[in-house]
């Protein structure tokens, strides 16, 4: 069979058409309806996800893709990771889900449009979305860093986006439950004791004689669970005693106080810590004419602070004058003398006879004996 040139052309054309059709059928299906495959797209036909964005970024389309992205805050591909899908609106807002994350958006394009600004040193232009957007919003890959907008890329064209982050007020921290403060229980104790000077035992009550010296002790202790402040300590002396010496002794931190302070406006202490105590000691002399045996002398001490109202204690001194010993009167009994017979040879001369003399000596002996006994009594 003879193949004419026309038939030969038809066969070649048919084979070519079949091959072309097969090639078209074998091409993978892609969604390009939403892509901007035009000269304005920074990445021709855009991107579909983070992986495709990185791949096309590496190709550096137009030789200036890296420079354009750097101008919008993405200087290398590490800034293209951690993307999430959001959207950029024509009004210049950036959303992730329903949350507004940025405003005042600006984007880029390779073609000049009215309202665009040339990016210095790069063949690209910067503009507001309202200049180039044909729809109200476009899907975008949005990069958030620590919850704050960093940059975005419009998926349909690969155009980068910069914007002003919306600063969300930090949520108020949950209040940390604090244990309710336990109520304070301030308290103190005061103890007043006395002793005869020269003795060692402090007592609540002593016996003394007029002219004796007594030592008084005031003990104060913080028995509460909080420090005590502005303590004022006073002492009320009985009218029948007076200070012996002018020194107030006791705790070293009370040395700035005097006896006149103690009996006047009060000895003072700024702070007495929990469990701490103080002591004050002073000496008095009992008057020589004091008689306080049945009703003792009472010495009162008081203390008060900012936290505790005034409280007091006292010490007693019974002053009993020693009674003088009673002296029994000496009774001289008369001695009955026998009658004296007159002697004719001895005239009466008025001189007492021997018997009379003996009687006088006996009486004098009794008197002398009694006087000796009385003298011994006085020397006891």
Short mmCIF file of C-alpha atoms in Angstrom, two decimals:
data_model
loop_
_atom_site.label_atom_id
_atom_site.label_comp_id
_atom_site.label_asym_id
_atom_site.label_seq_id
_atom_site.Cartn_x
_atom_site.Cartn_y
_atom_site.Cartn_z
CA UNK A 1 0.00 0.00 0.00
CA UNK A 2 1.30 3.34 -1.05
CA UNK A 3 1.49 6.06 1.68
CA UNK A 4 0.86 9.40 0.21
CA UNK A 5 2.41 12.53 1.75
CA UNK A 6 -1.01 13.56 3.05
CA UNK A 7 -1.52 10.28 4.84
CA UNK A 8 2.00 10.49 6.24
CA UNK A 9 1.29 13.95 7.68
CA UNK A 10 -1.97 12.73 9.16
CA UNK A 11 -0.23 9.82 10.91
CA UNK A 12 2.50 12.05 12.32
CA UNK A 13 -0.04 14.61 13.50
CA UNK A 14 -2.19 11.96 15.13
CA UNK A 15 0.79 10.49 16.99
CA UNK A 16 1.85 13.92 18.19
CA UNK A 17 -1.68 14.71 19.36
CA UNK A 18 -1.88 11.41 21.20
CA UNK A 19 1.40 12.06 23.00
CA UNK A 20 0.35 15.56 23.94
CA UNK A 21 -2.97 14.31 25.27
CA UNK A 22 -1.26 11.64 27.32
CA UNK A 23 1.08 14.20 28.79
CA UNK A 24 -1.81 16.42 29.82
CA UNK A 25 -3.63 13.51 31.40
CA UNK A 26 -0.54 12.53 33.41
CA UNK A 27 -0.02 16.03 34.96
CA UNK A 28 -1.04 16.15 38.64
CA UNK A 29 -4.20 18.07 39.39
CA UNK A 30 -3.57 21.29 41.32
CA UNK A 31 -5.89 23.98 42.66
CA UNK A 32 -4.76 27.01 40.80
CA UNK A 33 -8.10 28.75 40.61
CA UNK A 34 -7.27 30.86 43.70
CA UNK A 35 -3.62 31.39 42.77
CA UNK A 36 -2.28 34.60 41.31
CA UNK A 37 -0.19 33.43 38.44
CA UNK A 38 0.61 36.90 37.21
CA UNK A 39 3.50 39.30 37.02
CA UNK A 40 2.56 41.05 40.29
CA UNK A 41 2.99 37.91 42.41
CA UNK A 42 6.19 37.90 44.45
CA UNK A 43 6.03 34.07 44.24
CA UNK A 44 4.44 33.05 40.96
CA UNK A 45 1.18 31.18 41.61
CA UNK A 46 1.68 31.48 45.39
CA UNK A 47 2.15 28.73 48.00
CA UNK A 48 -0.06 26.05 49.52
CA UNK A 49 1.57 25.51 52.90
CA UNK A 50 4.71 26.15 54.93
CA UNK A 51 6.69 23.45 53.11
CA UNK A 52 5.96 24.86 49.65
CA UNK A 53 6.78 28.35 50.91
CA UNK A 54 10.23 27.22 52.04
CA UNK A 55 10.88 25.36 48.79
CA UNK A 56 9.99 28.36 46.63
CA UNK A 57 11.90 30.70 48.93
CA UNK A 58 15.02 28.64 48.26
CA UNK A 59 14.51 29.13 44.51
CA UNK A 60 14.80 32.91 45.05
CA UNK A 61 12.44 33.79 42.22
CA UNK A 62 13.48 36.85 40.28
CA UNK A 63 16.80 36.91 42.12
CA UNK A 64 15.38 39.30 44.68
CA UNK A 65 12.84 37.20 46.62
CA UNK A 66 15.16 37.02 49.63
CA UNK A 67 15.65 40.79 49.61
CA UNK A 68 11.90 41.46 49.41
CA UNK A 69 11.17 39.09 52.35
CA UNK A 70 14.02 40.61 54.40
CA UNK A 71 12.43 44.05 53.94
CA UNK A 72 9.26 42.61 55.54
CA UNK A 73 11.02 41.12 58.58
CA UNK A 74 11.92 37.66 57.27
CA UNK A 75 15.70 37.75 56.58
CA UNK A 76 16.15 33.97 56.19
CA UNK A 77 14.13 30.79 55.95
CA UNK A 78 14.17 30.22 59.72
CA UNK A 79 11.58 33.00 59.86
CA UNK A 80 9.27 30.94 57.65
CA UNK A 81 8.74 28.18 60.20
CA UNK A 82 6.05 27.88 62.82
CA UNK A 83 3.44 29.35 60.48
CA UNK A 84 -0.28 29.04 61.05
CA UNK A 85 -3.08 29.75 58.59
CA UNK A 86 -4.88 33.04 59.05
CA UNK A 87 -6.15 35.82 56.83
CA UNK A 88 -5.34 39.39 55.83
CA UNK A 89 -8.23 41.78 55.17
CA UNK A 90 -8.56 44.59 52.70
CA UNK A 91 -8.86 46.93 55.71
CA UNK A 92 -5.33 45.97 56.76
CA UNK A 93 -6.19 43.61 59.63
CA UNK A 94 -4.59 40.22 60.29
CA UNK A 95 -6.59 37.45 61.93
CA UNK A 96 -5.70 34.01 63.23
CA UNK A 97 -8.98 32.24 63.59
CA UNK A 98 -11.34 34.85 65.04
CA UNK A 99 -8.58 36.65 66.90
CA UNK A 100 -7.28 39.98 65.62
CA UNK A 101 -3.48 39.78 65.91
CA UNK A 102 -2.31 42.81 63.90
CA UNK A 103 -3.51 45.98 62.20
CA UNK A 104 -2.15 48.57 59.76
CA UNK A 105 -0.96 45.86 57.37
CA UNK A 106 1.26 46.50 54.33
CA UNK A 107 2.14 44.06 51.58
CA UNK A 108 4.38 43.88 48.48
CA UNK A 109 4.08 43.33 44.74
CA UNK A 110 6.36 43.23 41.72
CA UNK A 111 4.29 45.73 39.72
CA UNK A 112 3.71 49.38 40.40
CA UNK A 113 0.13 50.38 41.17
CA UNK A 114 -1.41 53.67 42.11
CA UNK A 115 -0.88 54.10 45.85
CA UNK A 116 2.31 52.00 45.92
CA UNK A 117 5.79 53.00 47.12
CA UNK A 118 9.03 51.77 45.58
CA UNK A 119 11.10 49.63 47.94
CA UNK A 120 14.61 51.15 47.93
CA UNK A 121 17.18 49.05 46.07
CA UNK A 122 14.69 46.33 45.12
CA UNK A 123 12.52 45.95 42.05
CA UNK A 124 9.35 45.68 44.10
CA UNK A 125 6.67 47.92 45.61
CA UNK A 126 5.02 48.32 49.00
CA UNK A 127 1.31 49.12 49.38
CA UNK A 128 -1.76 48.80 51.58
CA UNK A 129 -4.06 45.82 50.98
CA UNK A 130 -6.79 48.25 49.97
CA UNK A 131 -4.70 49.17 46.90
CA UNK A 132 -4.29 45.67 45.47
CA UNK A 133 -6.93 43.40 47.07
CA UNK A 134 -9.87 42.50 44.83
CA UNK A 135 -11.61 40.60 47.65
CA UNK A 136 -12.31 41.53 51.27
CA UNK A 137 -9.72 39.09 52.65
CA UNK A 138 -7.12 36.58 51.50
CA UNK A 139 -5.75 33.45 53.24
CA UNK A 140 -2.25 33.89 54.62
CA UNK A 141 0.44 32.01 56.50
CA UNK A 142 0.95 33.94 59.74
CA UNK A 143 4.02 33.71 61.96
CA UNK A 144 3.40 34.34 65.67
CA UNK A 145 6.25 34.61 68.19
CA UNK A 146 5.36 34.27 71.88
CA UNK A 147 1.76 34.98 71.03
CA UNK A 148 2.61 38.17 69.09
CA UNK A 149 2.35 38.78 65.33
CA UNK A 150 5.72 38.78 63.53
CA UNK A 151 5.03 38.50 59.75
CA UNK A 152 2.73 36.90 57.18
CA UNK A 153 2.72 35.64 53.57
CA UNK A 154 -0.39 35.81 51.36
CA UNK A 155 -0.86 32.25 50.09
CA UNK A 156 -2.28 33.05 46.65
CA UNK A 157 0.70 35.17 45.53
CA UNK A 158 3.50 34.74 48.09
CA UNK A 159 3.47 38.46 48.81
CA UNK A 160 4.94 39.19 52.28
CA UNK A 161 2.96 41.19 54.87
CA UNK A 162 4.10 43.41 57.71
CA UNK A 163 1.70 44.84 60.31
CA UNK A 164 1.44 46.36 63.76
CA UNK A 165 0.90 43.67 66.42
CA UNK A 166 -2.14 43.94 68.63
CA UNK A 167 -0.95 43.78 72.21
CA UNK A 168 -3.35 41.81 74.28
CA UNK A 169 -3.41 42.70 77.93
CA UNK A 170 -1.75 39.95 79.86
CA UNK A 171 -4.33 37.95 81.74
CA UNK A 172 -4.46 38.82 85.37
CA UNK A 173 -2.57 36.21 87.33
CA UNK A 174 -4.67 34.00 89.46
CA UNK A 175 -4.53 35.30 92.98
CA UNK A 176 -2.28 33.20 95.12
CA UNK A 177 -4.27 32.03 98.09
CA UNK A 178 -2.73 33.35 101.22
CA UNK A 179 -3.40 31.91 104.61
CA UNK A 180 -5.46 34.22 106.71
CA UNK A 181 -3.23 35.89 109.25
CA UNK A 182 -3.70 34.50 112.69
CA UNK A 183 -4.85 37.09 115.19
CA UNK A 184 -2.13 38.27 117.51
CA UNK A 185 -2.44 37.73 121.24
CA UNK A 186 -0.23 40.28 123.00
CA UNK A 187 0.24 39.75 126.72
CA UNK A 188 2.78 40.35 129.47
CA UNK A 189 3.38 39.51 133.11
CA UNK A 190 4.66 41.70 135.94
CA UNK A 191 6.00 40.52 139.30
CA UNK A 192 7.01 42.71 142.24
CA UNK A 193 9.20 41.26 145.04
CA UNK A 194 11.09 42.58 148.05
CA UNK A 195 13.92 41.50 150.36
CA UNK A 196 15.91 42.91 153.25
CA UNK A 197 19.15 44.37 151.98
CA UNK A 198 21.93 41.87 152.51
CA UNK A 199 19.68 38.83 152.05
CA UNK A 200 19.37 36.77 148.86
CA UNK A 201 15.77 35.56 148.68
CA UNK A 202 13.13 37.61 146.91
CA UNK A 203 9.70 37.41 148.53
CA UNK A 204 6.23 38.85 148.15
CA UNK A 205 6.30 40.06 151.78
CA UNK A 206 9.02 40.69 154.39
CA UNK A 207 9.18 41.87 157.99
CA UNK A 208 11.41 44.81 158.82
CA UNK A 209 12.16 47.34 161.51
CA UNK A 210 12.29 51.12 161.34
CA UNK A 211 15.50 52.27 159.66
CA UNK A 212 16.00 49.02 157.69
CA UNK A 213 16.95 49.09 154.00
CA UNK A 214 14.78 47.16 151.55
CA UNK A 215 15.48 46.13 147.94
CA UNK A 216 12.62 45.95 145.44
CA UNK A 217 12.61 43.94 142.19
CA UNK A 218 10.31 44.47 139.19
CA UNK A 219 10.20 41.60 136.65
CA UNK A 220 8.37 42.05 133.33
CA UNK A 221 8.09 39.37 130.62
CA UNK A 222 6.52 39.33 127.15
CA UNK A 223 4.27 36.25 127.35
CA UNK A 224 2.39 36.88 124.08
CA UNK A 225 3.00 35.99 120.44
CA UNK A 226 3.90 39.45 119.17
CA UNK A 227 6.53 42.04 120.13
CA UNK A 228 5.46 44.71 122.63
CA UNK A 229 6.21 48.35 121.86
CA UNK A 230 6.46 51.60 123.80
CA UNK A 231 6.52 50.05 127.28
CA UNK A 232 6.05 52.41 130.25
CA UNK A 233 6.97 51.13 133.73
CA UNK A 234 6.09 53.05 136.90
CA UNK A 235 6.61 52.45 140.62
CA UNK A 236 4.51 53.93 143.42
CA UNK A 237 6.50 54.20 146.66
CA UNK A 238 4.82 54.29 150.09
CA UNK A 239 5.12 57.67 151.79
CA UNK A 240 7.10 56.20 154.71
CA UNK A 241 10.15 55.12 152.67
CA UNK A 242 12.78 56.97 150.64
CA UNK A 243 15.35 55.95 148.06
CA UNK A 244 18.67 54.79 149.42
CA UNK A 245 21.14 55.90 146.75
CA UNK A 246 20.17 57.21 143.34
CA UNK A 247 20.86 54.29 141.02
CA UNK A 248 18.34 52.17 139.16
CA UNK A 249 19.83 48.73 138.53
CA UNK A 250 18.76 45.77 136.40
CA UNK A 251 18.70 44.89 132.70
CA UNK A 252 21.44 46.62 130.69
CA UNK A 253 19.01 47.91 128.05
CA UNK A 254 17.15 49.85 130.75
CA UNK A 255 20.25 51.82 131.80
CA UNK A 256 19.04 55.00 130.17
CA UNK A 257 16.29 55.30 132.78
CA UNK A 258 16.58 56.82 136.26
CA UNK A 259 14.78 56.47 139.61
CA UNK A 260 13.02 59.76 138.99
CA UNK A 261 11.78 58.36 135.66
CA UNK A 262 10.51 55.23 137.38
CA UNK A 263 8.50 57.14 139.99
CA UNK A 264 7.56 59.97 137.63
CA UNK A 265 6.54 59.73 133.99
CA UNK A 266 7.78 56.14 133.82
CA UNK A 267 10.84 54.18 132.74
CA UNK A 268 10.55 53.44 129.01
CA UNK A 269 11.51 50.71 126.55
CA UNK A 270 10.89 50.85 122.79
CA UNK A 271 10.46 47.12 122.12
CA UNK A 272 10.32 43.90 124.12
CA UNK A 273 10.53 40.89 121.81
CA UNK A 274 8.52 37.71 122.17
CA UNK A 275 9.61 35.72 125.24
CA UNK A 276 12.05 38.40 126.44
CA UNK A 277 12.02 39.86 129.95
CA UNK A 278 13.50 42.78 131.88
CA UNK A 279 14.38 43.51 135.52
CA UNK A 280 14.58 46.71 137.55
CA UNK A 281 16.07 46.82 141.08
CA UNK A 282 16.28 49.71 143.53
CA UNK A 283 16.90 50.24 147.27
CA UNK A 284 14.80 52.18 149.80
CA UNK A 285 15.13 52.95 153.51
CA UNK A 286 12.27 52.68 155.97
CA UNK A 287 11.69 55.72 158.15
CA UNK A 288 12.82 55.52 161.79
CA UNK A 289 9.37 56.30 163.15
CA UNK A 290 7.40 53.95 160.90
CA UNK A 291 4.87 51.65 162.53
CA UNK A 292 3.38 49.41 159.83
CA UNK A 293 3.01 46.12 161.61
CA UNK A 294 -0.71 45.55 161.33
CA UNK A 295 -1.07 47.45 158.03
CA UNK A 296 2.04 46.75 155.89
CA UNK A 297 3.75 49.17 153.54
CA UNK A 298 2.60 48.48 149.97
CA UNK A 299 4.89 49.15 147.00
CA UNK A 300 3.08 49.02 143.63
CA UNK A 301 4.62 48.61 140.15
CA UNK A 302 2.68 49.08 136.89
CA UNK A 303 3.44 48.43 133.22
CA UNK A 304 1.61 49.19 129.97
CA UNK A 305 2.41 49.05 126.23
CA UNK A 306 0.81 49.96 122.93
CA UNK A 307 -0.66 46.46 122.78
CA UNK A 308 -1.47 45.72 126.43
CA UNK A 309 -3.32 47.94 128.85
CA UNK A 310 -1.86 48.76 132.26
CA UNK A 311 -1.37 45.91 134.71
CA UNK A 312 0.27 45.90 138.17
CA UNK A 313 1.68 43.90 141.07
CA UNK A 314 2.83 44.79 144.59
CA UNK A 315 5.14 43.74 147.41
CA UNK A 316 4.53 44.17 151.17
CA UNK A 317 6.78 45.14 154.07
CA UNK A 318 5.57 44.82 157.67
CA UNK A 319 7.54 47.22 159.84
CA UNK A 320 7.21 46.26 163.51
CA UNK A 321 9.16 48.28 166.09
CA UNK A 322 10.71 46.04 168.82
CA UNK A 323 9.11 46.63 172.24
CA UNK A 324 11.35 47.79 175.11
CA UNK A 325 11.72 45.15 177.90
CA UNK A 326 9.67 45.84 181.04
CA UNK A 327 11.59 46.19 184.38
CA UNK A 328 10.01 44.76 187.51
CA UNK A 329 10.13 47.18 190.48
CA UNK A 330 12.43 46.17 193.35
CA UNK A 331 10.45 45.62 196.54
CA UNK A 332 12.50 46.08 199.71
CA UNK A 333 10.98 44.18 202.57
CA UNK A 334 11.47 45.70 206.01
CA UNK A 335 13.55 43.60 208.42
CA UNK A 336 12.12 43.27 211.90
CA UNK A 337 14.78 43.97 214.44
CA UNK A 338 14.73 42.42 217.93
CA UNK A 339 14.62 44.91 220.75
CA UNK A 340 18.00 46.00 222.02
CA UNK A 341 18.53 45.95 225.77
CA UNK A 342 20.41 48.83 227.10
CA UNK A 343 23.60 48.07 228.93
CA UNK A 344 24.31 49.99 232.04
CA UNK A 345 27.96 50.01 231.21
CA UNK A 346 27.39 51.33 227.74
CA UNK A 347 25.58 54.58 227.49
CA UNK A 348 23.24 55.09 224.60
CA UNK A 349 25.12 56.86 221.82
CA UNK A 350 22.54 56.64 218.98
CA UNK A 351 24.74 54.16 217.04
CA UNK A 352 22.95 51.22 215.55
CA UNK A 353 23.73 47.98 217.20
CA UNK A 354 25.15 44.88 215.59
CA UNK A 355 21.75 43.44 214.79
CA UNK A 356 20.67 46.68 213.14
CA UNK A 357 23.85 46.80 211.13
CA UNK A 358 23.28 43.28 209.92
CA UNK A 359 19.79 44.14 208.80
CA UNK A 360 21.04 47.08 206.74
CA UNK A 361 23.69 44.92 205.06
CA UNK A 362 21.07 42.31 204.13
CA UNK A 363 18.86 44.92 202.51
CA UNK A 364 21.74 46.37 200.52
CA UNK A 365 22.66 42.88 199.31
CA UNK A 366 19.18 42.32 197.96
CA UNK A 367 19.23 45.68 196.14
CA UNK A 368 22.64 44.93 194.64
CA UNK A 369 21.47 41.53 193.42
CA UNK A 370 18.41 43.01 191.73
CA UNK A 371 20.48 45.68 190.02
CA UNK A 372 22.85 43.04 188.65
CA UNK A 373 19.93 41.04 187.26
CA UNK A 374 18.51 44.16 185.53
CA UNK A 375 21.90 45.03 184.03
CA UNK A 376 22.24 41.51 182.60
CA UNK A 377 18.80 41.90 181.04
CA UNK A 378 19.84 45.10 179.33
CA UNK A 379 22.91 43.40 177.89
CA UNK A 380 20.96 40.64 176.14
#
